[in-house]
Protein backbone atom coordinates (compact mmCIF):
# COMPACT_ATOMS: atom_id res chain seq x y z
CA UNK A 1 0.00 0.00 0.00
CA UNK A 2 1.23 3.49 -0.83
CA UNK A 3 -0.84 5.05 1.96
CA UNK A 4 -1.88 8.66 1.42
CA UNK A 5 -0.33 10.19 -1.71
CA UNK A 6 -0.33 13.92 -2.35
CA UNK A 7 0.65 15.69 -5.55
CA UNK A 8 2.32 17.95 -6.34
CA UNK A 9 4.92 18.24 -3.57
CA UNK A 10 5.61 21.90 -4.35
CA UNK A 11 3.65 24.54 -6.22
CA UNK A 12 4.00 28.26 -6.86
CA UNK A 13 0.96 30.22 -8.00
CA UNK A 14 0.27 33.82 -8.87
CA UNK A 15 -2.58 35.61 -7.14
CA UNK A 16 -5.86 34.82 -8.85
CA UNK A 17 -4.76 31.55 -10.41
CA UNK A 18 -6.64 28.36 -9.68
CA UNK A 19 -5.34 24.88 -9.11
CA UNK A 20 -6.20 21.49 -7.67
CA UNK A 21 -4.22 19.67 -5.02
CA UNK A 22 -4.54 15.95 -5.45
CA UNK A 23 -4.95 13.38 -2.68
CA UNK A 24 -5.35 9.65 -3.12
CA UNK A 25 -5.40 6.75 -0.68
CA UNK A 26 -5.32 3.06 -1.43
CA UNK A 27 -6.41 1.79 1.99
CA UNK A 28 -10.16 1.86 1.31
CA UNK A 29 -10.53 4.52 3.97
CA UNK A 30 -13.96 5.95 4.52
CA UNK A 31 -12.90 9.28 5.98
CA UNK A 32 -10.68 11.84 4.23
CA UNK A 33 -9.78 15.40 5.13
CA UNK A 34 -7.63 18.38 4.28
CA UNK A 35 -5.59 20.42 6.75
CA UNK A 36 -3.37 23.42 6.33
CA UNK A 37 -0.32 24.00 8.47
CA UNK A 38 1.00 27.49 9.14
CA UNK A 39 3.85 28.51 11.46
CA UNK A 40 2.61 29.06 14.97
CA UNK A 41 -0.92 27.97 14.06
CA UNK A 42 -0.74 24.20 14.13
CA UNK A 43 -2.88 22.22 11.70
CA UNK A 44 -6.35 23.51 10.88
CA UNK A 45 -9.12 21.55 9.23
CA UNK A 46 -10.31 22.87 5.87
CA UNK A 47 -12.82 20.28 4.59
CA UNK A 48 -13.59 16.67 5.26
CA UNK A 49 -15.56 13.78 3.81
CA UNK A 50 -17.11 10.80 5.55
CA UNK A 51 -17.66 8.88 2.34
CA UNK A 52 -18.07 9.14 -1.42
CA UNK A 53 -20.51 11.89 -2.31
CA UNK A 54 -20.41 13.48 1.15
CA UNK A 55 -18.34 16.52 2.10
CA UNK A 56 -18.48 19.10 4.85
CA UNK A 57 -16.67 22.20 6.00
CA UNK A 58 -14.04 22.36 8.67
CA UNK A 59 -12.61 25.31 10.56
CA UNK A 60 -11.17 27.29 7.61
CA UNK A 61 -13.11 26.40 4.41
CA UNK A 62 -13.25 29.80 2.68
CA UNK A 63 -11.50 29.88 -0.69
CA UNK A 64 -11.44 26.10 -1.06
CA UNK A 65 -13.72 23.54 -2.68
CA UNK A 66 -13.69 19.77 -2.42
CA UNK A 67 -15.48 16.83 -3.95
CA UNK A 68 -15.50 13.10 -3.25
CA UNK A 69 -16.61 11.23 -6.36
CA UNK A 70 -14.69 8.07 -5.41
CA UNK A 71 -13.58 6.50 -2.15
CA UNK A 72 -9.93 6.83 -3.16
CA UNK A 73 -9.66 10.47 -4.23
CA UNK A 74 -10.31 13.75 -2.42
CA UNK A 75 -9.03 16.75 -4.43
CA UNK A 76 -8.81 20.23 -2.95
CA UNK A 77 -9.47 23.13 -5.32
CA UNK A 78 -8.27 26.69 -4.87
CA UNK A 79 -10.64 28.81 -6.91
CA UNK A 80 -8.66 32.08 -6.95
CA UNK A 81 -5.38 31.83 -5.07
CA UNK A 82 -4.48 34.51 -2.54
CA UNK A 83 -1.20 35.10 -0.67
CA UNK A 84 -3.01 34.14 2.56
CA UNK A 85 -3.29 30.64 1.15
CA UNK A 86 0.46 30.19 1.19
CA UNK A 87 0.82 27.17 3.44
CA UNK A 88 1.60 23.50 3.66
CA UNK A 89 -1.44 21.38 2.89
CA UNK A 90 -1.92 17.91 4.30
CA UNK A 91 -4.43 15.30 3.30
CA UNK A 92 -5.37 12.68 5.89
CA UNK A 93 -7.56 9.58 5.89
CA UNK A 94 -8.98 7.09 8.33
CA UNK A 95 -10.62 3.70 8.02
CA UNK A 96 -13.47 4.82 10.23
CA UNK A 97 -15.55 7.94 9.80
CA UNK A 98 -15.54 8.42 13.56
CA UNK A 99 -12.80 8.55 16.16
CA UNK A 100 -14.30 5.54 17.81
CA UNK A 101 -11.71 2.87 17.37
CA UNK A 102 -8.11 2.48 18.39
CA UNK A 103 -7.58 0.68 15.10
CA UNK A 104 -8.36 3.60 12.83
CA UNK A 105 -6.10 6.57 13.52
CA UNK A 106 -5.83 9.41 11.06
CA UNK A 107 -3.03 8.84 8.51
CA UNK A 108 -1.38 11.84 6.86
CA UNK A 109 0.30 12.32 3.51
CA UNK A 110 3.62 14.17 3.20
CA UNK A 111 2.07 17.46 2.17
CA UNK A 112 1.98 19.97 -0.66
CA UNK A 113 3.96 23.16 -0.10
CA UNK A 114 2.09 25.99 -1.81
CA UNK A 115 3.37 29.53 -2.32
CA UNK A 116 1.11 32.23 -3.71
CA UNK A 117 2.86 35.38 -4.92
CA UNK B 1 -13.11 29.34 20.77
CA UNK B 2 -11.67 26.41 22.67
CA UNK B 3 -8.31 25.09 21.62
CA UNK B 4 -5.60 22.64 22.44
CA UNK B 5 -2.30 24.08 23.57
CA UNK B 6 1.09 23.06 24.81
CA UNK B 7 2.96 24.14 27.93
CA UNK B 8 6.45 24.10 26.38
CA UNK B 9 7.34 25.05 22.83
CA UNK B 10 10.82 23.45 22.96
CA UNK B 11 12.33 20.60 24.93
CA UNK B 12 15.94 19.42 24.97
CA UNK B 13 16.82 16.09 26.52
CA UNK B 14 19.92 13.96 26.79
CA UNK B 15 19.99 10.77 24.80
CA UNK B 16 18.84 7.91 26.99
CA UNK B 17 16.78 10.08 29.32
CA UNK B 18 13.01 10.03 29.44
CA UNK B 19 11.06 12.83 27.77
CA UNK B 20 7.75 14.27 28.87
CA UNK B 21 5.75 16.48 26.54
CA UNK B 22 2.70 18.19 27.97
CA UNK B 23 -0.53 19.42 26.46
CA UNK B 24 -3.55 21.27 27.85
CA UNK B 25 -6.97 21.01 26.31
CA UNK B 26 -10.01 23.12 27.05
CA UNK B 27 -12.98 21.23 25.62
CA UNK B 28 -14.37 19.00 28.35
CA UNK B 29 -16.59 17.27 25.78
CA UNK B 30 -13.62 15.92 23.79
CA UNK B 31 -13.49 12.16 24.06
CA UNK B 32 -10.50 11.17 21.99
CA UNK B 33 -6.92 12.41 21.96
CA UNK B 34 -3.96 11.68 19.70
CA UNK B 35 -0.24 12.35 19.67
CA UNK B 36 1.58 12.87 16.39
CA UNK B 37 5.27 13.19 15.55
CA UNK B 38 6.33 15.36 12.64
CA UNK B 39 9.80 15.28 11.15
CA UNK B 40 11.03 18.05 8.90
CA UNK B 41 9.47 17.91 5.45
CA UNK B 42 7.09 15.11 6.32
CA UNK B 43 3.50 14.72 7.37
CA UNK B 44 2.43 14.02 10.95
CA UNK B 45 2.99 10.42 11.96
CA UNK B 46 0.62 8.72 14.39
CA UNK B 47 2.24 7.77 17.72
CA UNK B 48 -0.48 6.83 20.17
CA UNK B 49 -4.08 7.65 21.03
CA UNK B 50 -6.35 7.44 24.03
CA UNK B 51 -10.05 7.68 24.68
CA UNK B 52 -11.50 9.60 27.57
CA UNK B 53 -12.61 6.47 29.40
CA UNK B 54 -8.95 5.68 30.09
CA UNK B 55 -6.26 7.60 31.96
CA UNK B 56 -3.20 5.76 30.67
CA UNK B 57 -2.19 3.87 27.58
CA UNK B 58 1.15 2.42 26.64
CA UNK B 59 2.84 1.69 23.35
CA UNK B 60 6.37 0.84 22.39
CA UNK B 61 8.56 3.23 24.46
CA UNK B 62 5.68 5.70 24.69
CA UNK B 63 2.98 6.28 27.27
CA UNK B 64 0.09 8.71 27.09
CA UNK B 65 -1.48 9.98 30.30
CA UNK B 66 -4.84 11.71 30.43
CA UNK B 67 -6.01 13.75 33.40
CA UNK B 68 -9.56 14.83 32.73
CA UNK B 69 -9.87 16.68 36.03
CA UNK B 70 -7.35 19.30 34.95
CA UNK B 71 -7.73 18.70 31.19
CA UNK B 72 -4.14 17.68 30.72
CA UNK B 73 -2.51 15.24 28.35
CA UNK B 74 1.10 14.12 28.36
CA UNK B 75 3.35 11.99 26.21
CA UNK B 76 6.20 10.15 27.84
CA UNK B 77 9.02 8.76 25.73
CA UNK B 78 11.30 6.29 27.43
CA UNK B 79 15.05 6.16 26.69
CA UNK B 80 14.90 9.01 24.19
CA UNK B 81 16.90 8.45 21.02
CA UNK B 82 18.25 10.87 18.39
CA UNK B 83 15.57 9.58 16.01
CA UNK B 84 12.94 10.96 18.39
CA UNK B 85 13.97 14.51 17.54
CA UNK B 86 10.91 16.07 15.91
CA UNK B 87 7.92 18.28 16.58
CA UNK B 88 5.19 16.60 18.61
CA UNK B 89 1.55 17.57 18.35
CA UNK B 90 -1.36 16.67 20.55
CA UNK B 91 -4.86 16.77 19.12
CA UNK B 92 -8.35 16.41 20.50
CA UNK B 93 -11.37 15.20 18.64
CA UNK B 94 -14.20 17.68 18.54
CA UNK B 95 -16.33 15.55 16.27
CA UNK B 96 -19.47 15.99 18.27
CA UNK B 97 -21.58 16.93 15.26
CA UNK B 98 -24.43 14.78 14.02
CA UNK B 99 -22.06 12.87 11.78
CA UNK B 100 -19.84 12.15 14.75
CA UNK B 101 -16.91 12.35 12.41
CA UNK B 102 -13.26 13.04 12.95
CA UNK B 103 -12.65 16.75 13.49
CA UNK B 104 -9.31 17.10 15.16
CA UNK B 105 -8.09 20.30 16.75
CA UNK B 106 -4.31 20.37 17.00
CA UNK B 107 -2.02 22.09 19.43
CA UNK B 108 0.80 24.24 18.10
CA UNK B 109 3.49 21.64 18.74
CA UNK B 110 6.56 21.07 20.88
CA UNK B 111 9.98 20.65 19.34
CA UNK B 112 11.95 17.86 20.95
CA UNK B 113 15.73 17.97 20.52
CA UNK B 114 17.78 15.00 21.65
CA UNK B 115 21.35 15.76 22.68
CA UNK B 116 23.71 12.88 21.80
PDB file of N, CA, C and O in Angstrom, chain A residues 16-74:
ATOM      1  N   UNK A  16      -4.755  34.926  -7.912  1.00  0.00           N
ATOM      2  CA  UNK A  16      -5.859  34.821  -8.853  1.00  0.00           C
ATOM      3  C   UNK A  16      -5.892  33.527  -9.652  1.00  0.00           C
ATOM      4  O   UNK A  16      -6.929  33.180 -10.218  1.00  0.00           O
ATOM      5  N   UNK A  17      -4.779  32.813  -9.694  1.00  0.00           N
ATOM      6  CA  UNK A  17      -4.764  31.547 -10.411  1.00  0.00           C
ATOM      7  C   UNK A  17      -5.537  30.496  -9.618  1.00  0.00           C
ATOM      8  O   UNK A  17      -5.700  30.599  -8.398  1.00  0.00           O
ATOM      9  N   UNK A  18      -5.961  29.476 -10.330  1.00  0.00           N
ATOM     10  CA  UNK A  18      -6.644  28.357  -9.677  1.00  0.00           C
ATOM     11  C   UNK A  18      -5.813  27.095  -9.866  1.00  0.00           C
ATOM     12  O   UNK A  18      -5.007  27.008 -10.797  1.00  0.00           O
ATOM     13  N   UNK A  19      -6.005  26.163  -8.971  1.00  0.00           N
ATOM     14  CA  UNK A  19      -5.338  24.878  -9.109  1.00  0.00           C
ATOM     15  C   UNK A  19      -6.014  23.852  -8.212  1.00  0.00           C
ATOM     16  O   UNK A  19      -6.839  24.202  -7.360  1.00  0.00           O
ATOM     17  N   UNK A  20      -5.667  22.595  -8.451  1.00  0.00           N
ATOM     18  CA  UNK A  20      -6.203  21.492  -7.667  1.00  0.00           C
ATOM     19  C   UNK A  20      -5.066  20.711  -7.036  1.00  0.00           C
ATOM     20  O   UNK A  20      -4.138  20.303  -7.724  1.00  0.00           O
ATOM     21  N   UNK A  21      -5.151  20.534  -5.727  1.00  0.00           N
ATOM     22  CA  UNK A  21      -4.221  19.668  -5.022  1.00  0.00           C
ATOM     23  C   UNK A  21      -4.835  18.270  -4.973  1.00  0.00           C
ATOM     24  O   UNK A  21      -5.988  18.104  -4.585  1.00  0.00           O
ATOM     25  N   UNK A  22      -4.035  17.302  -5.377  1.00  0.00           N
ATOM     26  CA  UNK A  22      -4.538  15.945  -5.450  1.00  0.00           C
ATOM     27  C   UNK A  22      -4.221  15.154  -4.187  1.00  0.00           C
ATOM     28  O   UNK A  22      -3.168  15.323  -3.567  1.00  0.00           O
ATOM     29  N   UNK A  23      -5.154  14.292  -3.807  1.00  0.00           N
ATOM     30  CA  UNK A  23      -4.952  13.376  -2.685  1.00  0.00           C
ATOM     31  C   UNK A  23      -5.595  12.048  -3.034  1.00  0.00           C
ATOM     32  O   UNK A  23      -6.761  12.007  -3.452  1.00  0.00           O
ATOM     33  N   UNK A  24      -4.830  10.984  -2.862  1.00  0.00           N
ATOM     34  CA  UNK A  24      -5.353   9.647  -3.123  1.00  0.00           C
ATOM     35  C   UNK A  24      -4.891   8.700  -2.017  1.00  0.00           C
ATOM     36  O   UNK A  24      -3.774   8.817  -1.522  1.00  0.00           O
ATOM     37  N   UNK A  25      -5.780   7.787  -1.645  1.00  0.00           N
ATOM     38  CA  UNK A  25      -5.401   6.752  -0.678  1.00  0.00           C
ATOM     39  C   UNK A  25      -5.859   5.396  -1.200  1.00  0.00           C
ATOM     40  O   UNK A  25      -6.914   5.290  -1.827  1.00  0.00           O
ATOM     41  N   UNK A  26      -5.044   4.400  -0.907  1.00  0.00           N
ATOM     42  CA  UNK A  26      -5.323   3.059  -1.426  1.00  0.00           C
ATOM     43  C   UNK A  26      -5.636   2.095  -0.294  1.00  0.00           C
ATOM     44  O   UNK A  26      -5.400   0.879  -0.417  1.00  0.00           O
ATOM     45  N   UNK A  27      -6.138   2.609   0.810  1.00  0.00           N
ATOM     46  CA  UNK A  27      -6.407   1.788   1.991  1.00  0.00           C
ATOM     47  C   UNK A  27      -7.901   1.569   2.199  1.00  0.00           C
ATOM     48  O   UNK A  27      -8.320   1.048   3.235  1.00  0.00           O
ATOM     49  N   UNK A  28      -8.710   1.984   1.217  1.00  0.00           N
ATOM     50  CA  UNK A  28     -10.164   1.862   1.307  1.00  0.00           C
ATOM     51  C   UNK A  28     -10.703   2.591   2.538  1.00  0.00           C
ATOM     52  O   UNK A  28     -11.639   2.119   3.195  1.00  0.00           O
ATOM     53  N   UNK A  29     -10.105   3.745   2.814  1.00  0.00           N
ATOM     54  CA  UNK A  29     -10.527   4.521   3.971  1.00  0.00           C
ATOM     55  C   UNK A  29     -11.799   5.286   3.672  1.00  0.00           C
ATOM     56  O   UNK A  29     -11.976   5.860   2.603  1.00  0.00           O
ATOM     57  N   UNK A  30     -12.672   5.289   4.656  1.00  0.00           N
ATOM     58  CA  UNK A  30     -13.960   5.948   4.522  1.00  0.00           C
ATOM     59  C   UNK A  30     -13.830   7.471   4.682  1.00  0.00           C
ATOM     60  O   UNK A  30     -14.470   8.245   4.000  1.00  0.00           O
ATOM     61  N   UNK A  31     -13.006   7.878   5.623  1.00  0.00           N
ATOM     62  CA  UNK A  31     -12.902   9.283   5.981  1.00  0.00           C
ATOM     63  C   UNK A  31     -11.655   9.896   5.354  1.00  0.00           C
ATOM     64  O   UNK A  31     -10.566   9.312   5.399  1.00  0.00           O
ATOM     65  N   UNK A  32     -11.824  11.090   4.764  1.00  0.00           N
ATOM     66  CA  UNK A  32     -10.684  11.839   4.234  1.00  0.00           C
ATOM     67  C   UNK A  32     -10.846  13.302   4.594  1.00  0.00           C
ATOM     68  O   UNK A  32     -11.978  13.800   4.758  1.00  0.00           O
ATOM     69  N   UNK A  33      -9.722  14.001   4.705  1.00  0.00           N
ATOM     70  CA  UNK A  33      -9.780  15.398   5.135  1.00  0.00           C
ATOM     71  C   UNK A  33      -8.573  16.162   4.625  1.00  0.00           C
ATOM     72  O   UNK A  33      -7.571  15.573   4.227  1.00  0.00           O
ATOM     73  N   UNK A  34      -8.726  17.480   4.644  1.00  0.00           N
ATOM     74  CA  UNK A  34      -7.631  18.375   4.282  1.00  0.00           C
ATOM     75  C   UNK A  34      -7.349  19.321   5.441  1.00  0.00           C
ATOM     76  O   UNK A  34      -8.284  19.893   6.036  1.00  0.00           O
ATOM     77  N   UNK A  35      -6.043  19.488   5.739  1.00  0.00           N
ATOM     78  CA  UNK A  35      -5.594  20.421   6.747  1.00  0.00           C
ATOM     79  C   UNK A  35      -4.583  21.360   6.114  1.00  0.00           C
ATOM     80  O   UNK A  35      -3.890  21.007   5.161  1.00  0.00           O
ATOM     81  N   UNK A  36      -4.472  22.549   6.676  1.00  0.00           N
ATOM     82  CA  UNK A  36      -3.372  23.423   6.330  1.00  0.00           C
ATOM     83  C   UNK A  36      -2.533  23.662   7.574  1.00  0.00           C
ATOM     84  O   UNK A  36      -3.062  23.690   8.699  1.00  0.00           O
ATOM     85  N   UNK A  37      -1.237  23.802   7.357  1.00  0.00           N
ATOM     86  CA  UNK A  37      -0.323  24.004   8.472  1.00  0.00           C
ATOM     87  C   UNK A  37       0.459  25.291   8.252  1.00  0.00           C
ATOM     88  O   UNK A  37       1.179  25.439   7.266  1.00  0.00           O
ATOM     89  N   UNK A  38       0.301  26.211   9.184  1.00  0.00           N
ATOM     90  CA  UNK A  38       1.002  27.490   9.139  1.00  0.00           C
ATOM     91  C   UNK A  38       1.851  27.642  10.383  1.00  0.00           C
ATOM     92  O   UNK A  38       1.461  27.164  11.456  1.00  0.00           O
ATOM     93  N   UNK A  39       2.972  28.332  10.285  1.00  0.00           N
ATOM     94  CA  UNK A  39       3.853  28.512  11.456  1.00  0.00           C
ATOM     95  C   UNK A  39       3.102  29.136  12.619  1.00  0.00           C
ATOM     96  O   UNK A  39       2.400  30.133  12.457  1.00  0.00           O
ATOM     97  N   UNK A  40       3.238  28.521  13.779  1.00  0.00           N
ATOM     98  CA  UNK A  40       2.607  29.065  14.973  1.00  0.00           C
ATOM     99  C   UNK A  40       1.117  28.835  15.070  1.00  0.00           C
ATOM    100  O   UNK A  40       0.488  29.267  16.039  1.00  0.00           O
ATOM    101  N   UNK A  41       0.532  28.160  14.057  1.00  0.00           N
ATOM    102  CA  UNK A  41      -0.924  27.969  14.055  1.00  0.00           C
ATOM    103  C   UNK A  41      -1.321  26.509  14.201  1.00  0.00           C
ATOM    104  O   UNK A  41      -2.482  26.196  14.357  1.00  0.00           O
ATOM    105  N   UNK A  42      -0.392  25.610  14.110  1.00  0.00           N
ATOM    106  CA  UNK A  42      -0.741  24.198  14.130  1.00  0.00           C
ATOM    107  C   UNK A  42      -1.469  23.809  12.853  1.00  0.00           C
ATOM    108  O   UNK A  42      -1.464  24.541  11.867  1.00  0.00           O
ATOM    109  N   UNK A  43      -2.115  22.689  12.871  1.00  0.00           N
ATOM    110  CA  UNK A  43      -2.882  22.223  11.704  1.00  0.00           C
ATOM    111  C   UNK A  43      -4.348  22.602  11.884  1.00  0.00           C
ATOM    112  O   UNK A  43      -4.919  22.406  12.961  1.00  0.00           O
ATOM    113  N   UNK A  44      -4.940  23.111  10.829  1.00  0.00           N
ATOM    114  CA  UNK A  44      -6.353  23.509  10.875  1.00  0.00           C
ATOM    115  C   UNK A  44      -7.131  22.801   9.780  1.00  0.00           C
ATOM    116  O   UNK A  44      -6.684  22.729   8.636  1.00  0.00           O
ATOM    117  N   UNK A  45      -8.296  22.332  10.138  1.00  0.00           N
ATOM    118  CA  UNK A  45      -9.122  21.546   9.231  1.00  0.00           C
ATOM    119  C   UNK A  45      -9.826  22.438   8.214  1.00  0.00           C
ATOM    120  O   UNK A  45     -10.493  23.408   8.577  1.00  0.00           O
ATOM    121  N   UNK A  46      -9.698  22.081   6.942  1.00  0.00           N
ATOM    122  CA  UNK A  46     -10.312  22.871   5.868  1.00  0.00           C
ATOM    123  C   UNK A  46     -11.659  22.251   5.472  1.00  0.00           C
ATOM    124  O   UNK A  46     -12.711  22.890   5.551  1.00  0.00           O
ATOM    125  N   UNK A  47     -11.626  21.025   4.983  1.00  0.00           N
ATOM    126  CA  UNK A  47     -12.818  20.279   4.592  1.00  0.00           C
ATOM    127  C   UNK A  47     -12.595  18.814   4.929  1.00  0.00           C
ATOM    128  O   UNK A  47     -11.466  18.360   5.051  1.00  0.00           O
ATOM    129  N   UNK A  48     -13.702  18.097   5.044  1.00  0.00           N
ATOM    130  CA  UNK A  48     -13.585  16.665   5.264  1.00  0.00           C
ATOM    131  C   UNK A  48     -14.731  15.934   4.577  1.00  0.00           C
ATOM    132  O   UNK A  48     -15.717  16.536   4.144  1.00  0.00           O
ATOM    133  N   UNK A  49     -14.560  14.620   4.467  1.00  0.00           N
ATOM    134  CA  UNK A  49     -15.563  13.781   3.810  1.00  0.00           C
ATOM    135  C   UNK A  49     -15.668  12.460   4.559  1.00  0.00           C
ATOM    136  O   UNK A  49     -14.666  11.828   4.867  1.00  0.00           O
ATOM    137  N   UNK A  50     -16.907  12.057   4.837  1.00  0.00           N
ATOM    138  CA  UNK A  50     -17.112  10.797   5.549  1.00  0.00           C
ATOM    139  C   UNK A  50     -17.448   9.648   4.607  1.00  0.00           C
ATOM    140  O   UNK A  50     -17.719   8.534   5.054  1.00  0.00           O
ATOM    141  N   UNK A  51     -17.420   9.920   3.314  1.00  0.00           N
ATOM    142  CA  UNK A  51     -17.659   8.879   2.337  1.00  0.00           C
ATOM    143  C   UNK A  51     -17.892   9.490   0.977  1.00  0.00           C
ATOM    144  O   UNK A  51     -18.067  10.707   0.856  1.00  0.00           O
ATOM    145  N   UNK A  52     -17.873   8.659  -0.047  1.00  0.00           N
ATOM    146  CA  UNK A  52     -18.070   9.143  -1.415  1.00  0.00           C
ATOM    147  C   UNK A  52     -19.392   9.899  -1.515  1.00  0.00           C
ATOM    148  O   UNK A  52     -20.434   9.430  -1.026  1.00  0.00           O
ATOM    149  N   UNK A  53     -19.324  11.068  -2.117  1.00  0.00           N
ATOM    150  CA  UNK A  53     -20.505  11.895  -2.314  1.00  0.00           C
ATOM    151  C   UNK A  53     -20.871  12.784  -1.145  1.00  0.00           C
ATOM    152  O   UNK A  53     -21.831  13.555  -1.214  1.00  0.00           O
ATOM    153  N   UNK A  54     -20.100  12.709  -0.062  1.00  0.00           N
ATOM    154  CA  UNK A  54     -20.406  13.483   1.149  1.00  0.00           C
ATOM    155  C   UNK A  54     -19.204  14.330   1.542  1.00  0.00           C
ATOM    156  O   UNK A  54     -18.107  13.795   1.746  1.00  0.00           O
ATOM    157  N   UNK A  55     -19.410  15.641   1.629  1.00  0.00           N
ATOM    158  CA  UNK A  55     -18.340  16.524   2.102  1.00  0.00           C
ATOM    159  C   UNK A  55     -18.915  17.529   3.085  1.00  0.00           C
ATOM    160  O   UNK A  55     -20.123  17.793   3.074  1.00  0.00           O
ATOM    161  N   UNK A  56     -18.043  18.101   3.884  1.00  0.00           N
ATOM    162  CA  UNK A  56     -18.477  19.098   4.853  1.00  0.00           C
ATOM    163  C   UNK A  56     -17.326  20.035   5.165  1.00  0.00           C
ATOM    164  O   UNK A  56     -16.159  19.734   4.887  1.00  0.00           O
ATOM    165  N   UNK A  57     -17.666  21.190   5.719  1.00  0.00           N
ATOM    166  CA  UNK A  57     -16.666  22.202   5.995  1.00  0.00           C
ATOM    167  C   UNK A  57     -16.016  21.992   7.355  1.00  0.00           C
ATOM    168  O   UNK A  57     -16.651  21.550   8.312  1.00  0.00           O
ATOM    169  N   UNK A  58     -14.747  22.381   7.410  1.00  0.00           N
ATOM    170  CA  UNK A  58     -14.037  22.364   8.667  1.00  0.00           C
ATOM    171  C   UNK A  58     -13.933  23.768   9.233  1.00  0.00           C
ATOM    172  O   UNK A  58     -14.835  24.595   9.063  1.00  0.00           O
ATOM    173  N   UNK A  59     -12.810  24.038   9.867  1.00  0.00           N
ATOM    174  CA  UNK A  59     -12.609  25.307  10.559  1.00  0.00           C
ATOM    175  C   UNK A  59     -12.330  26.475   9.600  1.00  0.00           C
ATOM    176  O   UNK A  59     -12.784  27.603   9.844  1.00  0.00           O
ATOM    177  N   UNK A  60     -11.602  26.212   8.506  1.00  0.00           N
ATOM    178  CA  UNK A  60     -11.172  27.292   7.606  1.00  0.00           C
ATOM    179  C   UNK A  60     -11.490  26.944   6.147  1.00  0.00           C
ATOM    180  O   UNK A  60     -10.588  26.781   5.325  1.00  0.00           O
ATOM    181  N   UNK A  61     -12.764  26.864   5.755  1.00  0.00           N
ATOM    182  CA  UNK A  61     -13.115  26.399   4.415  1.00  0.00           C
ATOM    183  C   UNK A  61     -13.103  27.459   3.311  1.00  0.00           C
ATOM    184  O   UNK A  61     -13.107  27.106   2.125  1.00  0.00           O
ATOM    185  N   UNK A  62     -13.090  28.743   3.688  1.00  0.00           N
ATOM    186  CA  UNK A  62     -13.247  29.797   2.680  1.00  0.00           C
ATOM    187  C   UNK A  62     -12.104  29.804   1.674  1.00  0.00           C
ATOM    188  O   UNK A  62     -10.932  29.790   2.035  1.00  0.00           O
ATOM    189  N   UNK A  63     -12.474  29.848   0.385  1.00  0.00           N
ATOM    190  CA  UNK A  63     -11.499  29.885  -0.691  1.00  0.00           C
ATOM    191  C   UNK A  63     -11.133  28.510  -1.228  1.00  0.00           C
ATOM    192  O   UNK A  63     -10.322  28.408  -2.148  1.00  0.00           O
ATOM    193  N   UNK A  64     -11.745  27.470  -0.661  1.00  0.00           N
ATOM    194  CA  UNK A  64     -11.438  26.098  -1.059  1.00  0.00           C
ATOM    195  C   UNK A  64     -12.728  25.332  -1.370  1.00  0.00           C
ATOM    196  O   UNK A  64     -13.742  25.513  -0.706  1.00  0.00           O
ATOM    197  N   UNK A  65     -12.633  24.470  -2.371  1.00  0.00           N
ATOM    198  CA  UNK A  65     -13.720  23.540  -2.678  1.00  0.00           C
ATOM    199  C   UNK A  65     -13.201  22.122  -2.685  1.00  0.00           C
ATOM    200  O   UNK A  65     -12.022  21.880  -3.005  1.00  0.00           O
ATOM    201  N   UNK A  66     -14.060  21.174  -2.347  1.00  0.00           N
ATOM    202  CA  UNK A  66     -13.691  19.769  -2.416  1.00  0.00           C
ATOM    203  C   UNK A  66     -14.829  18.971  -3.038  1.00  0.00           C
ATOM    204  O   UNK A  66     -15.971  19.441  -3.100  1.00  0.00           O
ATOM    205  N   UNK A  67     -14.481  17.777  -3.469  1.00  0.00           N
ATOM    206  CA  UNK A  67     -15.476  16.829  -3.953  1.00  0.00           C
ATOM    207  C   UNK A  67     -14.965  15.432  -3.633  1.00  0.00           C
ATOM    208  O   UNK A  67     -13.768  15.227  -3.467  1.00  0.00           O
ATOM    209  N   UNK A  68     -15.883  14.486  -3.554  1.00  0.00           N
ATOM    210  CA  UNK A  68     -15.498  13.095  -3.249  1.00  0.00           C
ATOM    211  C   UNK A  68     -16.333  12.180  -4.153  1.00  0.00           C
ATOM    212  O   UNK A  68     -17.340  11.624  -3.750  1.00  0.00           O
ATOM    213  N   UNK A  69     -15.866  12.051  -5.393  1.00  0.00           N
ATOM    214  CA  UNK A  69     -16.612  11.230  -6.356  1.00  0.00           C
ATOM    215  C   UNK A  69     -16.260   9.753  -6.211  1.00  0.00           C
ATOM    216  O   UNK A  69     -17.046   8.884  -6.607  1.00  0.00           O
ATOM    217  N   UNK A  70     -15.089   9.458  -5.649  1.00  0.00           N
ATOM    218  CA  UNK A  70     -14.694   8.068  -5.409  1.00  0.00           C
ATOM    219  C   UNK A  70     -14.198   7.940  -3.977  1.00  0.00           C
ATOM    220  O   UNK A  70     -13.861   8.936  -3.342  1.00  0.00           O
ATOM    221  N   UNK A  71     -14.112   6.725  -3.491  1.00  0.00           N
ATOM    222  CA  UNK A  71     -13.577   6.501  -2.146  1.00  0.00           C
ATOM    223  C   UNK A  71     -12.101   6.876  -2.075  1.00  0.00           C
ATOM    224  O   UNK A  71     -11.626   7.374  -1.058  1.00  0.00           O
ATOM    225  N   UNK A  72     -11.373   6.682  -3.179  1.00  0.00           N
ATOM    226  CA  UNK A  72      -9.926   6.833  -3.159  1.00  0.00           C
ATOM    227  C   UNK A  72      -9.439   8.281  -3.223  1.00  0.00           C
ATOM    228  O   UNK A  72      -8.372   8.600  -2.727  1.00  0.00           O
ATOM    229  N   UNK A  73     -10.192   9.150  -3.912  1.00  0.00           N
ATOM    230  CA  UNK A  73      -9.664  10.475  -4.229  1.00  0.00           C
ATOM    231  C   UNK A  73     -10.427  11.592  -3.528  1.00  0.00           C
ATOM    232  O   UNK A  73     -11.667  11.559  -3.434  1.00  0.00           O
ATOM    233  N   UNK A  74      -9.685  12.610  -3.110  1.00  0.00           N
ATOM    234  CA  UNK A  74     -10.305  13.746  -2.423  1.00  0.00           C
ATOM    235  C   UNK A  74      -9.531  15.016  -2.801  1.00  0.00           C
ATOM    236  O   UNK A  74      -8.703  15.506  -2.040  1.00  0.00           O
TER     237      UNK A  74
END
